[in-house]
PDB file of C-alpha atoms in Angstrom:
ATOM      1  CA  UNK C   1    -107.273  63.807-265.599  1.00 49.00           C
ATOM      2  CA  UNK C   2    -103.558  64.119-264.261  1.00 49.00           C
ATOM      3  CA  UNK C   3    -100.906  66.713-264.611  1.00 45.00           C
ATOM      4  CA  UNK C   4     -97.554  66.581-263.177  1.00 45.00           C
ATOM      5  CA  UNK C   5     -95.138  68.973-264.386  1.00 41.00           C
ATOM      6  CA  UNK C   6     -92.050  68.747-263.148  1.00 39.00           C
ATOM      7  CA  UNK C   7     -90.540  71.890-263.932  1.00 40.00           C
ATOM      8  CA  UNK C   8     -89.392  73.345-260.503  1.00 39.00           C
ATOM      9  CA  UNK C   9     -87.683  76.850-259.430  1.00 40.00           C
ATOM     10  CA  UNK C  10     -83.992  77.112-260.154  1.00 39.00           C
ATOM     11  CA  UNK C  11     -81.489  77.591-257.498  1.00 39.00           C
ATOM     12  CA  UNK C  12     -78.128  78.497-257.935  1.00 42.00           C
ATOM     13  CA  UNK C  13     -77.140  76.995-254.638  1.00 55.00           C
ATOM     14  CA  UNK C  14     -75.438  73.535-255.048  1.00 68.00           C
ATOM     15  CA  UNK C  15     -75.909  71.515-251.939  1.00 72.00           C
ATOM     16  CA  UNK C  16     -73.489  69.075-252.859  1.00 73.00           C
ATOM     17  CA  UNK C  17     -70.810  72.084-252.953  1.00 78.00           C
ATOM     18  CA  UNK C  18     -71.861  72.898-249.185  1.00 80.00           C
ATOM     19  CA  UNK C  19     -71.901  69.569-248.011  1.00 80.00           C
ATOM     20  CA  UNK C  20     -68.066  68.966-249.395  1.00 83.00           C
ATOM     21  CA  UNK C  21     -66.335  72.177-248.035  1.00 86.00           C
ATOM     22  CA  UNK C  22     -68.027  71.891-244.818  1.00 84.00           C
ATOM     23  CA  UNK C  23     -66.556  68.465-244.948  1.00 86.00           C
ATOM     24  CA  UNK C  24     -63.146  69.731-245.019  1.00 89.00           C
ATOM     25  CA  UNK C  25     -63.483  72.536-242.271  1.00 89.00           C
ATOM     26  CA  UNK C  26     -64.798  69.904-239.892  1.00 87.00           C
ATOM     27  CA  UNK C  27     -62.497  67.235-240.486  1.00 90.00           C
ATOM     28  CA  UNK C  28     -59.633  70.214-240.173  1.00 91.00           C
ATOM     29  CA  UNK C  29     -60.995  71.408-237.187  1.00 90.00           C
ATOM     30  CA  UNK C  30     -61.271  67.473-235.913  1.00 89.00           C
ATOM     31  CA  UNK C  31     -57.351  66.843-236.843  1.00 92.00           C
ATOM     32  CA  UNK C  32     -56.250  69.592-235.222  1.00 91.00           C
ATOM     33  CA  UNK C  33     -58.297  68.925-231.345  1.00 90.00           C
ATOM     34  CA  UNK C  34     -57.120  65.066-232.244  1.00 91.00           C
ATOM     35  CA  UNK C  35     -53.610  66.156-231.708  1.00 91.00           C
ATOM     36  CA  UNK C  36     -54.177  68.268-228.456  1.00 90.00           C
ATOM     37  CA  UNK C  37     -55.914  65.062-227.233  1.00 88.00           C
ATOM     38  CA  UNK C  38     -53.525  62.923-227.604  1.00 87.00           C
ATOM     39  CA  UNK C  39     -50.797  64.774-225.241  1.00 83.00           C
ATOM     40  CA  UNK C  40     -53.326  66.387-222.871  1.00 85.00           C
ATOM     41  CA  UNK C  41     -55.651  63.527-222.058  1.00 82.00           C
ATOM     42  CA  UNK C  42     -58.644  65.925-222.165  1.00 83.00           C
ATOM     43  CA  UNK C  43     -62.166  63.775-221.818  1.00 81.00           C
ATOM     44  CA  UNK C  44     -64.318  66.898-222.407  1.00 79.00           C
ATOM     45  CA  UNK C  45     -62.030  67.788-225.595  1.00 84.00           C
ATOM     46  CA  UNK C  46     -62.173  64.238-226.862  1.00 84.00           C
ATOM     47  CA  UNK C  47     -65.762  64.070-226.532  1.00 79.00           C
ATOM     48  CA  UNK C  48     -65.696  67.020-229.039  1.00 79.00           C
ATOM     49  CA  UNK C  49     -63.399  65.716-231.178  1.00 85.00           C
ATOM     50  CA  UNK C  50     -65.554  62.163-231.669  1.00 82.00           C
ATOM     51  CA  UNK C  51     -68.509  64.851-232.278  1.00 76.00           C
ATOM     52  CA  UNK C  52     -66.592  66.724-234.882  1.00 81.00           C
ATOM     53  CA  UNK C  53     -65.400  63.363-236.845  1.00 84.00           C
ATOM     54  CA  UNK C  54     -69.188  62.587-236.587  1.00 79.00           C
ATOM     55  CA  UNK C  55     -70.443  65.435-237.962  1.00 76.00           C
ATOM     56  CA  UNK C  56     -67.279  65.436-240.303  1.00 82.00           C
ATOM     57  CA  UNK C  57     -68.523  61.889-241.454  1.00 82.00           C
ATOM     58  CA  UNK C  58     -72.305  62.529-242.587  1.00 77.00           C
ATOM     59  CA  UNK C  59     -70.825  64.602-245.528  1.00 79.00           C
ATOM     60  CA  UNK C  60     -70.490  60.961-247.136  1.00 83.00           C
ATOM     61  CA  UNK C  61     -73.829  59.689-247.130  1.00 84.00           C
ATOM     62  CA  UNK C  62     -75.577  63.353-247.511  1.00 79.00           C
ATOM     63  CA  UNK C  63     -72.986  63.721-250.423  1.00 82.00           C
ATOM     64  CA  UNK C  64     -74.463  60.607-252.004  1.00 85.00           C
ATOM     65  CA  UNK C  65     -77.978  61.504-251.724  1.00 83.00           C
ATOM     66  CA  UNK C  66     -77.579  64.844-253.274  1.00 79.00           C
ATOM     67  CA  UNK C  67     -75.618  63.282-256.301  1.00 84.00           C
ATOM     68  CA  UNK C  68     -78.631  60.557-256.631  1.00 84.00           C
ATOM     69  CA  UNK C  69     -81.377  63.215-256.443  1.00 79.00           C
ATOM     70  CA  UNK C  70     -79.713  64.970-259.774  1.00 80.00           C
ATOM     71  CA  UNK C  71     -80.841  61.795-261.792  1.00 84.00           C
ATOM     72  CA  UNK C  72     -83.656  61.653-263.734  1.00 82.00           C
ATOM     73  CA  UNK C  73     -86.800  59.333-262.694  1.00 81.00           C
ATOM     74  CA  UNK C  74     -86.780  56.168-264.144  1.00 84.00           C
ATOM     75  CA  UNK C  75     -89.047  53.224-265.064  1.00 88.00           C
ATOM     76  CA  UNK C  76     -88.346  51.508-261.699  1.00 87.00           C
ATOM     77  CA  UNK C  77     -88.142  55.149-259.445  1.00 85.00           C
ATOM     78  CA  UNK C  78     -90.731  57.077-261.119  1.00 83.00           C
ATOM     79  CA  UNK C  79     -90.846  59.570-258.400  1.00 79.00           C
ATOM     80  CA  UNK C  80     -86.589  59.723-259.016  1.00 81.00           C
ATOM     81  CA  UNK C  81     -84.051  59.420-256.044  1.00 83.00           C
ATOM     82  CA  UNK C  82     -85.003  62.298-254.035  1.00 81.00           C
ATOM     83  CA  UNK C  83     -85.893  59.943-250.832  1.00 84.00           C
ATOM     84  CA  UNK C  84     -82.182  58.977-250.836  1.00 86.00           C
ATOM     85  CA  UNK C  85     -81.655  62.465-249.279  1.00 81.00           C
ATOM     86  CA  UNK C  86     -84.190  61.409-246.475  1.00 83.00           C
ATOM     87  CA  UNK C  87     -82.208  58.166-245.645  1.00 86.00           C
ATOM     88  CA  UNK C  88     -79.275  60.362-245.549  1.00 85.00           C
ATOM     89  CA  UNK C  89     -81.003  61.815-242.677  1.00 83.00           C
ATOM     90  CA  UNK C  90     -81.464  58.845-240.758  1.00 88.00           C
ATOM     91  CA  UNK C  91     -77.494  58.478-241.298  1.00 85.00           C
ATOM     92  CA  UNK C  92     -76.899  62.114-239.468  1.00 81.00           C
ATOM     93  CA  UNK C  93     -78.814  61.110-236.914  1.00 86.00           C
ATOM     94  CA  UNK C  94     -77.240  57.593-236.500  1.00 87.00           C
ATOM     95  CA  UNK C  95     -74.042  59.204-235.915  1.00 82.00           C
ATOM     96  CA  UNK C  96     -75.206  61.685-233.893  1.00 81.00           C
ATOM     97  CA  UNK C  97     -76.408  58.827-231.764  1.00 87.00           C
ATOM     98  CA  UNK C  98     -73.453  57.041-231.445  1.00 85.00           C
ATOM     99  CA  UNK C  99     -71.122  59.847-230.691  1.00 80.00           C
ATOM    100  CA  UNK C 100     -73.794  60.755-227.879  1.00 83.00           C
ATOM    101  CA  UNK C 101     -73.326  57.413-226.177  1.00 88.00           C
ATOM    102  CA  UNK C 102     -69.433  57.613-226.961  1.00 82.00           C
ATOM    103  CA  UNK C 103     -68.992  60.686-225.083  1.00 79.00           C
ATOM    104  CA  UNK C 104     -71.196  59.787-222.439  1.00 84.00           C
ATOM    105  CA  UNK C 105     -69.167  56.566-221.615  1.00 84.00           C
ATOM    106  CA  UNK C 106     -66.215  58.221-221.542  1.00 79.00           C
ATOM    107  CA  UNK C 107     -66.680  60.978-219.546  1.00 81.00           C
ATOM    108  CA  UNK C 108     -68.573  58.253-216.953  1.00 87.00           C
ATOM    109  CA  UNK C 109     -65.447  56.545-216.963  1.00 82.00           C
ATOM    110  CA  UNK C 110     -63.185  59.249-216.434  1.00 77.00           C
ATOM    111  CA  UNK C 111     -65.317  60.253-213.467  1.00 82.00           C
ATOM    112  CA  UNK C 112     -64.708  56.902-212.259  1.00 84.00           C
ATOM    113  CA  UNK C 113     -61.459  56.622-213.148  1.00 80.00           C
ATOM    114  CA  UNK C 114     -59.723  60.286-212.746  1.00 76.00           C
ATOM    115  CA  UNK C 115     -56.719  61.166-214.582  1.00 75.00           C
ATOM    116  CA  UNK C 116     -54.977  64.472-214.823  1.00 74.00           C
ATOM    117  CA  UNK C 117     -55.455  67.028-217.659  1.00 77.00           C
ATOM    118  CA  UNK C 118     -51.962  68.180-219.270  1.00 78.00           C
ATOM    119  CA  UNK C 119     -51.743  71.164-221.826  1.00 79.00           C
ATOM    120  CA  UNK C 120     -54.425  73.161-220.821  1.00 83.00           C
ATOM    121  CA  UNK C 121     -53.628  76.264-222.609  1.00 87.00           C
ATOM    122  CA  UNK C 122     -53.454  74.249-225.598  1.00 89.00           C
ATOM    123  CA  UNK C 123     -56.934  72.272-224.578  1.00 86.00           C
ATOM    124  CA  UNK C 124     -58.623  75.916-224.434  1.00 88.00           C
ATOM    125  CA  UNK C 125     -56.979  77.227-227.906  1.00 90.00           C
ATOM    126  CA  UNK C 126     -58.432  73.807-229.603  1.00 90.00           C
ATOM    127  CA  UNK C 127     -61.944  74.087-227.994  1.00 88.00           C
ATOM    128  CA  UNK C 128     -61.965  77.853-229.801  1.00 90.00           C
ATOM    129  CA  UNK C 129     -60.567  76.090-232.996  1.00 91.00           C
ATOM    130  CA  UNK C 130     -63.774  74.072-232.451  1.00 88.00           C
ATOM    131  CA  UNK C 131     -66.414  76.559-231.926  1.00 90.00           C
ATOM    132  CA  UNK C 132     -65.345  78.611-234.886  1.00 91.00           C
ATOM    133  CA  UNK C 133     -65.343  75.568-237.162  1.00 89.00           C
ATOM    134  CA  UNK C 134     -68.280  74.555-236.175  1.00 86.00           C
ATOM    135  CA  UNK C 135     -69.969  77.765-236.403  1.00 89.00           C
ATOM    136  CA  UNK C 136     -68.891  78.515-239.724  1.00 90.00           C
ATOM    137  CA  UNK C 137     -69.980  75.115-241.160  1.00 87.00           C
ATOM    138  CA  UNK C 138     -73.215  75.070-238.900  1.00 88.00           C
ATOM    139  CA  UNK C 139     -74.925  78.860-240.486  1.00 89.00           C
ATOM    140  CA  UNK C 140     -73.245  77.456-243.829  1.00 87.00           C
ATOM    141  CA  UNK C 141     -75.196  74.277-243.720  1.00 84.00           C
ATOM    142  CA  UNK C 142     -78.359  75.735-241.888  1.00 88.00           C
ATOM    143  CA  UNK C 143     -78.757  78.405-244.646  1.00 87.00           C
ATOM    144  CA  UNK C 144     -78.643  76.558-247.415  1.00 85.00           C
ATOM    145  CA  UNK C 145     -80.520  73.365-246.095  1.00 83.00           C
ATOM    146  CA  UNK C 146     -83.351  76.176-245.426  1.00 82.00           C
ATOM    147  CA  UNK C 147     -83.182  77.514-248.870  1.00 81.00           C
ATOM    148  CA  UNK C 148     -83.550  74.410-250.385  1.00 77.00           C
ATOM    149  CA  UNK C 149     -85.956  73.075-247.925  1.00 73.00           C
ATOM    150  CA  UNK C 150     -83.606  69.826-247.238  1.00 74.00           C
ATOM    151  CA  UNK C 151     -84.608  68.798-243.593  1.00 71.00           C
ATOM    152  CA  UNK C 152     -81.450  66.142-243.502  1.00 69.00           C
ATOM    153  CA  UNK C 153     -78.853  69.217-244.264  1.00 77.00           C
ATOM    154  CA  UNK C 154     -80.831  71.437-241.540  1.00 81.00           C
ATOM    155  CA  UNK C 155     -80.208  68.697-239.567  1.00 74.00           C
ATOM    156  CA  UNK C 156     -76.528  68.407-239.904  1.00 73.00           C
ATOM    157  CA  UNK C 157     -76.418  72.001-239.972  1.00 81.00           C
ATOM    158  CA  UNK C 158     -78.215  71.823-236.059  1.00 79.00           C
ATOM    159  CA  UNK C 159     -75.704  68.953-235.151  1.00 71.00           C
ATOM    160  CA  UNK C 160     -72.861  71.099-235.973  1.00 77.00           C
ATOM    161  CA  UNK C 161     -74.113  74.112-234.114  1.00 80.00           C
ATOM    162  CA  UNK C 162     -74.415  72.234-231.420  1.00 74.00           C
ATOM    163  CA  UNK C 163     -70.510  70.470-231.843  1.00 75.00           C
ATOM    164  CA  UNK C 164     -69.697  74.375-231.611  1.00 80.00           C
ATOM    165  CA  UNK C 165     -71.547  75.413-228.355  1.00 76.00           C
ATOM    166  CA  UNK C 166     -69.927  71.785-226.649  1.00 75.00           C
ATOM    167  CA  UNK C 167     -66.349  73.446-227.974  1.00 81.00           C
ATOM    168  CA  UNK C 168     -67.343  76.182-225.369  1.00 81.00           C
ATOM    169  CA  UNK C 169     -68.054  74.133-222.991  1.00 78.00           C
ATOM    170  CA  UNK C 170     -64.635  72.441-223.452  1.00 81.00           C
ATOM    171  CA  UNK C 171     -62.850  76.056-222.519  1.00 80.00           C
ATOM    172  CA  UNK C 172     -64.790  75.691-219.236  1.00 80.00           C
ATOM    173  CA  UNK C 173     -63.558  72.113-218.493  1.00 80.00           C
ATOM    174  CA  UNK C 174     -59.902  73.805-219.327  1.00 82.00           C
ATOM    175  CA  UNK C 175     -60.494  76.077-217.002  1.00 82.00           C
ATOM    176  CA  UNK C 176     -61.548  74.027-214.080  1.00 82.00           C
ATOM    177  CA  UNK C 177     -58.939  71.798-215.022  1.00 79.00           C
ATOM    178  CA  UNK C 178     -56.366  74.895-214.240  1.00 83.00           C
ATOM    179  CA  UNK C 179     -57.664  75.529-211.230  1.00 80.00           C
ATOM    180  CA  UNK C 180     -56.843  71.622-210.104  1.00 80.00           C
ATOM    181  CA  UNK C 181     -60.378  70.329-210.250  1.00 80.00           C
ATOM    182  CA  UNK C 182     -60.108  67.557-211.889  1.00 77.00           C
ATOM    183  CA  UNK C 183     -63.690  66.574-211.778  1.00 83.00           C
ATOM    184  CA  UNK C 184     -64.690  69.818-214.017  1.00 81.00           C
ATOM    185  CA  UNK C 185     -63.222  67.602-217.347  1.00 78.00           C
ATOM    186  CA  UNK C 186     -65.309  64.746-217.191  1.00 80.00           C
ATOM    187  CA  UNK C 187     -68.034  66.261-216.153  1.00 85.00           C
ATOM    188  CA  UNK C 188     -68.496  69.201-218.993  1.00 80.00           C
ATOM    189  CA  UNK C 189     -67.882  65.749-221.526  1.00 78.00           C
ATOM    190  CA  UNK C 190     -71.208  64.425-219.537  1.00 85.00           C
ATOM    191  CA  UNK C 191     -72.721  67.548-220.529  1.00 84.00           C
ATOM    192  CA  UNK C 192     -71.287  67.590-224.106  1.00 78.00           C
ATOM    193  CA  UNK C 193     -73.148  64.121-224.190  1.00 82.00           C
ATOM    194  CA  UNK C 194     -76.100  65.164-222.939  1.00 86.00           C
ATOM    195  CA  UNK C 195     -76.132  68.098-225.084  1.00 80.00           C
ATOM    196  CA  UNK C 196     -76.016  65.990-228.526  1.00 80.00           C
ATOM    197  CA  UNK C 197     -79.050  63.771-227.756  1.00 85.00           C
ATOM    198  CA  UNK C 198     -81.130  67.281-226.866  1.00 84.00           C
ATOM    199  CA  UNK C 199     -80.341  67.617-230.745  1.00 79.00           C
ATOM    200  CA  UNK C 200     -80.527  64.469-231.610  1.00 84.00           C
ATOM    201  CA  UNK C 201     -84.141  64.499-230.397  1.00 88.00           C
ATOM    202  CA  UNK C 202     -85.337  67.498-232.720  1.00 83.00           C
ATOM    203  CA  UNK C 203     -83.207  66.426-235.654  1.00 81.00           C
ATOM    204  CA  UNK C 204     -84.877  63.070-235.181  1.00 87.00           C
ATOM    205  CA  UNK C 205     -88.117  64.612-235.351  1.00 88.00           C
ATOM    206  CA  UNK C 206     -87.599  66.349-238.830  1.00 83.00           C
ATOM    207  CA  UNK C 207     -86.167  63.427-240.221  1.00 84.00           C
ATOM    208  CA  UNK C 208     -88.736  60.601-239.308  1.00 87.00           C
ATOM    209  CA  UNK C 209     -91.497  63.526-239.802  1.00 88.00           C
ATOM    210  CA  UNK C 210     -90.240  63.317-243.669  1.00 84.00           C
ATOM    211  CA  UNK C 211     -89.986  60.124-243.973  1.00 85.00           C
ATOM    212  CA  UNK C 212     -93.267  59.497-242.786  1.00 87.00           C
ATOM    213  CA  UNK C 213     -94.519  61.898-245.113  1.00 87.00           C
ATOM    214  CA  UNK C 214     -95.490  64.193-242.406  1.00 86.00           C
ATOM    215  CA  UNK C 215     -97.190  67.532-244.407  1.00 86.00           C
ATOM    216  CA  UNK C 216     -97.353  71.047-242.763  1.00 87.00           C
ATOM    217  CA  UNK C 217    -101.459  71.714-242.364  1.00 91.00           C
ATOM    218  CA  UNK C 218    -100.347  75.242-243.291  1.00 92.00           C
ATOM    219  CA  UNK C 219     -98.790  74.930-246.103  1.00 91.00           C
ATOM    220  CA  UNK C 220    -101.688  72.485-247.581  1.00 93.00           C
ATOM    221  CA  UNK C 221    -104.127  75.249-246.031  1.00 93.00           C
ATOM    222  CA  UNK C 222    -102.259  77.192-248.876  1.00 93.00           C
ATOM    223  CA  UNK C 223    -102.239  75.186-251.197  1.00 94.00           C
ATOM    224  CA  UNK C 224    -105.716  74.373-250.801  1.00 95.00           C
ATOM    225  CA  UNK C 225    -106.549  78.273-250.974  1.00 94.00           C
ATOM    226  CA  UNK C 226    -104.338  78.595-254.042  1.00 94.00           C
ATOM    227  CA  UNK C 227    -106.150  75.942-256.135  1.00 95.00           C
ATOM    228  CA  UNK C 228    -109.282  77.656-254.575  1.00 93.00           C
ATOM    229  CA  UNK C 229    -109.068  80.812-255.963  1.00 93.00           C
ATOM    230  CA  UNK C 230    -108.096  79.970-259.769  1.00 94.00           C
ATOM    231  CA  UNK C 231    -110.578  80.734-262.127  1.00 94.00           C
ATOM    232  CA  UNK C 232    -112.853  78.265-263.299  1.00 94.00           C
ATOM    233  CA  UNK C 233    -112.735  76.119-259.733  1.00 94.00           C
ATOM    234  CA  UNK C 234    -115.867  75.438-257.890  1.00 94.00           C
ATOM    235  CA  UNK C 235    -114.096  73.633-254.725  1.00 93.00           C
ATOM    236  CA  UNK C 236    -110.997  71.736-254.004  1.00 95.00           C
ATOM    237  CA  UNK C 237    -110.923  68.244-252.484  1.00 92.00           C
ATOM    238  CA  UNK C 238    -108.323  65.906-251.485  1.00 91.00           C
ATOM    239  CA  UNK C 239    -105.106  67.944-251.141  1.00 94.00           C
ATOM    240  CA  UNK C 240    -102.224  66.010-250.819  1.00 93.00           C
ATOM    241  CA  UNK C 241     -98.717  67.065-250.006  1.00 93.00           C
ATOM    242  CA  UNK C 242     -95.277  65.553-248.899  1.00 90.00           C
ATOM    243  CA  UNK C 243     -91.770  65.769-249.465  1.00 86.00           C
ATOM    244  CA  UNK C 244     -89.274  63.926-251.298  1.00 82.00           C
ATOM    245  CA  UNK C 245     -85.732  65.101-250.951  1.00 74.00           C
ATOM    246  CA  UNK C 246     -85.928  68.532-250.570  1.00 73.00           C
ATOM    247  CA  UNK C 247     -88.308  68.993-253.234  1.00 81.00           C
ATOM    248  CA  UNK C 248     -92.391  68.722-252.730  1.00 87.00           C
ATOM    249  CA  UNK C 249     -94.904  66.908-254.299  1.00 91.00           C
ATOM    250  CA  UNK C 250     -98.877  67.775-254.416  1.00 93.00           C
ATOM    251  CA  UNK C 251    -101.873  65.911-255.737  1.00 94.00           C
ATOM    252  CA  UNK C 252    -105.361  67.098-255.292  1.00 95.00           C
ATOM    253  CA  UNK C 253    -108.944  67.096-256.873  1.00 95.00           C
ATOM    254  CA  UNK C 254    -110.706  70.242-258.167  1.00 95.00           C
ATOM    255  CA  UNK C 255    -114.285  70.610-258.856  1.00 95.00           C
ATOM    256  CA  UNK C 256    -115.270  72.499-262.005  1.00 95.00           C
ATOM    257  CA  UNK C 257    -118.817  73.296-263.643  1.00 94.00           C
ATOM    258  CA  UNK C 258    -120.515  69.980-264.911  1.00 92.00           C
ATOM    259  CA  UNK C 259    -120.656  71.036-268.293  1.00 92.00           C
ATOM    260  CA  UNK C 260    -116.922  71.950-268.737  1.00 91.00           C
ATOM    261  CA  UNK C 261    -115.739  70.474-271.860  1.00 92.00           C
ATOM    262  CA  UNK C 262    -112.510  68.231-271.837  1.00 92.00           C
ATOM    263  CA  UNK C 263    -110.597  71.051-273.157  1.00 94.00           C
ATOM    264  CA  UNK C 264    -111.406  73.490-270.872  1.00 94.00           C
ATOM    265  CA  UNK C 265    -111.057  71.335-267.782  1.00 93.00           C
ATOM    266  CA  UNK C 266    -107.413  70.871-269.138  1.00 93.00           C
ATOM    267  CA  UNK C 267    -106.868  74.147-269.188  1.00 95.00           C
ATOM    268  CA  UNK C 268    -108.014  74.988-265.541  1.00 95.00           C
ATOM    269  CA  UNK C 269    -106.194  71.933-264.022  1.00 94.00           C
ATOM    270  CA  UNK C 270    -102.770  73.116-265.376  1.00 95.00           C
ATOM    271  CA  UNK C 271    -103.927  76.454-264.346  1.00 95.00           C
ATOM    272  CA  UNK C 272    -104.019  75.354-260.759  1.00 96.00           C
ATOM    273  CA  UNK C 273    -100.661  73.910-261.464  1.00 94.00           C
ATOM    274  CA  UNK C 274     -98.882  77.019-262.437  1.00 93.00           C
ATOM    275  CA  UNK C 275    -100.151  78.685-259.651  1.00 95.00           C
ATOM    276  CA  UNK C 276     -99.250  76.347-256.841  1.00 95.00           C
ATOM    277  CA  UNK C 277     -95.830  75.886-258.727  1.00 92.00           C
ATOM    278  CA  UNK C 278     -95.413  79.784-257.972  1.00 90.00           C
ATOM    279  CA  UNK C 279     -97.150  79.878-254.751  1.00 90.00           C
ATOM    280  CA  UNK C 280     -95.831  76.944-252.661  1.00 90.00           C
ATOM    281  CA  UNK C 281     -91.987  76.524-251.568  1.00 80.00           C
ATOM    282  CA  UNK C 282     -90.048  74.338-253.383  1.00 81.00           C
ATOM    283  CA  UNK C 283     -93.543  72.188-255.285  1.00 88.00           C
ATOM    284  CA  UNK C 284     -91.458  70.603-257.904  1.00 85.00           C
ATOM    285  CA  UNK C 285     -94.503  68.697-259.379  1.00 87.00           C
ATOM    286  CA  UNK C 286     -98.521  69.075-258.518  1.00 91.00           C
ATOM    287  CA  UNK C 287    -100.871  66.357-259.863  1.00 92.00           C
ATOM    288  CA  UNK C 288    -104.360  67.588-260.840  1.00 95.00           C
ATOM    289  CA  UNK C 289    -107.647  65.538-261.105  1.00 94.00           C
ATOM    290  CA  UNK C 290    -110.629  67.741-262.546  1.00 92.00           C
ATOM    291  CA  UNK C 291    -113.290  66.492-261.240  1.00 90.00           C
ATOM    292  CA  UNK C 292    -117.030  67.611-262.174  1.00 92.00           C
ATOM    293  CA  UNK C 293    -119.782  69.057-259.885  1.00 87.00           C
ATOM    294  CA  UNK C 294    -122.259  66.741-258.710  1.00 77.00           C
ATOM    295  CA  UNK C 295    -120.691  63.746-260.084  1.00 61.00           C
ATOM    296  CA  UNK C 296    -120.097  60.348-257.789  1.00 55.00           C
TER     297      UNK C 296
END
């Protein structure tokens, strides 16, 4: 026998709400080094200002995904639309990837090409504009993804930290540039480059991981112990975990006495259920077999 409540823990954080705002810090932050690159000719600075648009950018399809999750499971999508968030993911990462290679190429070209670096004062007063953007939007997005246990907004959360550490790296290309080394520019760009596959790599990770349906053995070491220790259960079997969206889902097998009646092995099964609900982050729904001793 099944049981898959879906009744899940209440948050008061709206994702949507943090995905939106962040949205218009970055893209702020993006204008405003856009306009310093345009009249300075700054490599390393443009390479952060592709970044920012980037990261700017993966509001849309993370924006979607949290506004498809909210609606209810159908006919077609029993499990509802919280894999949507998941493909959102592989959108982050996409663009992560692309402003990666954009940055790379043009900082190889300006190191093959050299140009001069105009404005600098007002190249090092737009990488800080960067940096604190960044920042702000990267613990913003970072905390809540965490809370809510939404790998793709971690993700984007990581990918704007990292936009904010490259914005310091601009202030040293600013510098060098000041000093008349012109090969200082291109070459903190390389960097920047270089820096945003390093990400890329671990936000990769998380994101295939869920789509994969990758489980953490500790958590269903928990779970397992959980269903263990409710009254009534012999052994547990079969545990089962992975996540859709940022919400988890659980089925597993418990073994009760042979001569439980129907009733009773209803009861212990949603038993098990309440408990993992209150025991496990973020188990939205937990499907229970009860299963008896010495049978099959």
């Amino acid at each position: 026998m099944g049981f898959g409540h879906g009744h899940g823990h209440g948050h008061h954080t709206d994702p949507q709400h943090t995905v939106w705002w962040s949205f218009a810090v970055l893209m702020v932050t993006a204008l405003i080094q856009a306009v310093v690159v345009v009249f300075s000719g700054s490599v390393a600075l443009l390479a952060d200002t592709v970044h920012n648009f980037a990261d700017a950018l993966t509001a849309v399809p993370l924006g979607i995904a949290f506004w498809l999750s909210r609606r209810a499971a159908s006919v077609r999508f029993p499990y509802g639309y919280g894999r949507a968030e998941d493909l959102a993911g592989v959108a982050v990462v996409v663009l992560m990837a692309f402003s990666a290679v954009f940055a790379g190429y043009e900082a190889v070209s300006r190191l093959i090409d050299p140009r001069p670096v105009s404005a600098v004062p007002a190249v090092a007063v737009a990488a800080v504009v960067g940096f604190l953007g960044n920042e702000f939007v990267a613990q913003w997005r970072i905390r809540v993804g965490r809370r809510i246990g939404s790998a793709a907004l971690v993700a984007d959360g990581l990918h704007a930290r990292t936009d904010g550490y490259t914005s310091l790296a601009v202030l040293a290309a600013a510098f060098g540039s000041w000093l008349g080394w012109w090969w200082v520019d291109p070459l903190v760009g390389l960097v920047v480059a270089v820096l945003i596959g390093v990400v890329l790599i671990d936000a990769g990770r998380q994101v295939f991981s869920r789509l994969l349906d990758a489980a953490d053995p500790v958590v269903v070491g928990k779970a397992s112990e959980v269903a263990g220790g409710t009254p009534g259960v012999l052994a547990v079997e079969d545990v089962r975990m992975r996540w859709s969206g940022h919400g988890q889902l659980a089925e597993l097998t418990v073994v009760v006495a042979r001569e439980t009646s129907l009733v009773e092995a209803h009861r212990i099964a949603h038993d098990v259920e309440h408990r993992l609900r209150h025991s496990v982050h973020r188990l939205q729904r937990a499907h229970v077999h009860a299963h008896p001793a010495g049978h099959g």
